[in-house]
XYZ file of C-alpha atoms in Angstrom:
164
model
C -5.063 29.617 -14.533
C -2.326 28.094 -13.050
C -2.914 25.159 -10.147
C -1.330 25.892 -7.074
C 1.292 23.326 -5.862
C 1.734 22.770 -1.854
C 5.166 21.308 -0.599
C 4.981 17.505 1.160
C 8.368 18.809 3.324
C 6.701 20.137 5.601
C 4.000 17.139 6.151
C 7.159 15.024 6.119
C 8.713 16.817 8.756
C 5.716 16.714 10.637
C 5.187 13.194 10.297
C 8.940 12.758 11.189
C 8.373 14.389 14.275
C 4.617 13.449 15.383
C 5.417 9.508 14.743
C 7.913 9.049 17.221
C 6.506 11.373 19.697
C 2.926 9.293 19.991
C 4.301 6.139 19.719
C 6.376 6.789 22.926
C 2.970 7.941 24.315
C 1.422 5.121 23.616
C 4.223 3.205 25.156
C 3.974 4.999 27.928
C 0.698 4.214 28.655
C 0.857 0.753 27.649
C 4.068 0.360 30.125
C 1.984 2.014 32.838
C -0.989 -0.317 32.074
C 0.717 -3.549 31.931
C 4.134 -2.784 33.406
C 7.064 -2.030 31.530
C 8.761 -6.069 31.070
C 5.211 -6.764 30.154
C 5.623 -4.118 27.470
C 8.423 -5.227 26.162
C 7.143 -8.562 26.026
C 4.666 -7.688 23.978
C 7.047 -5.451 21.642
C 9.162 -8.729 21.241
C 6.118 -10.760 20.506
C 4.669 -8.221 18.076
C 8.061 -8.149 16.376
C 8.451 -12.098 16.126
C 4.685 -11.875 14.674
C 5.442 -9.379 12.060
C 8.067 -11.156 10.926
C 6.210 -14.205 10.497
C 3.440 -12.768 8.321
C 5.691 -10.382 6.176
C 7.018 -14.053 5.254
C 4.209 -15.688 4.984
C 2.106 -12.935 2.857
C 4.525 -11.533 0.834
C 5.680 -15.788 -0.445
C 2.237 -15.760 -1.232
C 2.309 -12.380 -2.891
C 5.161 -13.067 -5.064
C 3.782 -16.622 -6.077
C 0.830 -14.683 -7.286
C 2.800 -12.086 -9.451
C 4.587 -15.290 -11.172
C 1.454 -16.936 -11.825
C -0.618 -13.459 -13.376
C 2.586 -13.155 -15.612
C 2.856 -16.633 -16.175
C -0.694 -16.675 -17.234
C 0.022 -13.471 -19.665
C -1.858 -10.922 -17.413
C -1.201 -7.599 -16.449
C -0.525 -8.397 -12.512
C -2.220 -4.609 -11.355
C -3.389 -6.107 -7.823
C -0.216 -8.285 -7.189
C 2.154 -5.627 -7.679
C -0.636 -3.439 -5.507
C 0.116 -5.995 -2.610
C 3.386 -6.656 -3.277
C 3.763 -2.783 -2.869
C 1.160 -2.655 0.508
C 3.220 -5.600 2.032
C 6.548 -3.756 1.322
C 5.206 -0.820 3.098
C 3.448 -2.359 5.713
C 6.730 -4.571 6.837
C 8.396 -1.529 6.898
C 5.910 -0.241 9.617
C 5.440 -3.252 11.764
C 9.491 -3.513 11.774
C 9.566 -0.349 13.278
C 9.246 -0.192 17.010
C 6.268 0.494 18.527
C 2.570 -0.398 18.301
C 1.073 2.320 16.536
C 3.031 1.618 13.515
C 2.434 -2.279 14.076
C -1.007 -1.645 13.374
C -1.232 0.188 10.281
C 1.767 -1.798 9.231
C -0.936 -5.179 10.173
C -3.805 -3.217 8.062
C -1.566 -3.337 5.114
C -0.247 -6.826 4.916
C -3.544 -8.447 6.187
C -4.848 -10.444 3.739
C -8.832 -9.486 4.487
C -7.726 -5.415 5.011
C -5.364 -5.238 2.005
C -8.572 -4.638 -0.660
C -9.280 -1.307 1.468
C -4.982 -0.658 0.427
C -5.023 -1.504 -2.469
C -8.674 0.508 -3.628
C -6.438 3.515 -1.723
C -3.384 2.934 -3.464
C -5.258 2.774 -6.818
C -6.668 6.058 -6.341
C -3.470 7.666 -5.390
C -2.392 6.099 -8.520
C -4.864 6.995 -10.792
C -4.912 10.791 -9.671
C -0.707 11.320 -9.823
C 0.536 8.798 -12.038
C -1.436 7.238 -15.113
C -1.734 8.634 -18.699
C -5.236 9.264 -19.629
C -6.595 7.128 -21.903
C -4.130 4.269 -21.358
C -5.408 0.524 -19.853
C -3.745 1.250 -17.025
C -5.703 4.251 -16.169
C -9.071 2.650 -17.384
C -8.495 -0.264 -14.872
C -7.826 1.600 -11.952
C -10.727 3.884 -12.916
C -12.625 1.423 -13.091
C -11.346 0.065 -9.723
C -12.329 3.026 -7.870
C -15.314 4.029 -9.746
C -14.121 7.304 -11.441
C -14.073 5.821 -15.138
C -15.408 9.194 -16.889
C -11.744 10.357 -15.670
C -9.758 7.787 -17.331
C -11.931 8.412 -20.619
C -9.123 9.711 -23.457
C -10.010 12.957 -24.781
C -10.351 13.785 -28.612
C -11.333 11.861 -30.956
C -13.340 8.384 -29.992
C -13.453 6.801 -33.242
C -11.319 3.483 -33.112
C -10.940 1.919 -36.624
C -9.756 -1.596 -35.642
C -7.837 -3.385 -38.391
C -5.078 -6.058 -39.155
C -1.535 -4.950 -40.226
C -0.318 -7.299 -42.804
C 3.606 -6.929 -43.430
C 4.407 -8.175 -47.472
């Protein structure tokens, strides 16, 4: 039995079209709340702030990647928030304040776990090879380790490879 594959084109056109469309709703009602320089104020404000902590977070994000490989580790959650800052500065650079504040939820440093045990999960299900580290860390991340088990055989002979 074959699995049936759905298209993302049409979510992405959706999401193309549904984005833009509530955030100038949300505008809208912001503008008629607070007045429209008021608004824009804000926009400018939120913009300046974004900035700031796309700076700020991802100079800490990239000292932490040097230091895990420094240090000889496999740098899973740095890349994870290097990845969830990335995205989320891409958001809060876009105009408009619904964006701003999933774009915030990704680079905060206190919301990014929730990103990152989502982004591990997305991972795990699409792109990891059973049976590999990889896939046994992140399964073990999100709690579905039985997954990331390797099929076949389970006998590991562990030995030394001496080259004459």
């Amino acid at each position: 039995m074959t699995a049936r594959r759905t298209s993302k084109w049409p979510w992405l056109l959706l999401a193309l079209i549904a984005i833009p469309v509530i955030e100038i709703a949300v505008l809208i009602q912001v503008g008629e709340v607070i007045g429209p320089w008021w608004t824009i104020l804000l926009l400018l404000l939120d913009g300046m702030f974004g900035t700031w902590l796309i700076k700020h977070e991802g100079r800490r994000a990239w000292t932490a990647l040097q230091s895990a490989l420094q240090q000889g580790r496999l740098p899973a959650t740095e890349l994870a928030d290097g990845i969830l800052i990335l995205v989320g500065g891409t958001l809060m650079l876009a105009p408009g304040f619904v964006t701003d504040v999933f774009g915030m939820l990704m680079i905060l440093p206190f919301t990014r776990p929730i990103g990152r045990r989502i982004l591990a999960g997305i991972l795990g299900r699409r792109l990891l090879v059973v049976g590999s580290p990889l896939a046994a860390a992140t399964a073990r991340a999100t709690g579905t380790e039985q997954a990331a088990q390797r099929p076949g055989h389970d006998d590991v002979i562990r030995g030394e490879v001496i080259d004459d």
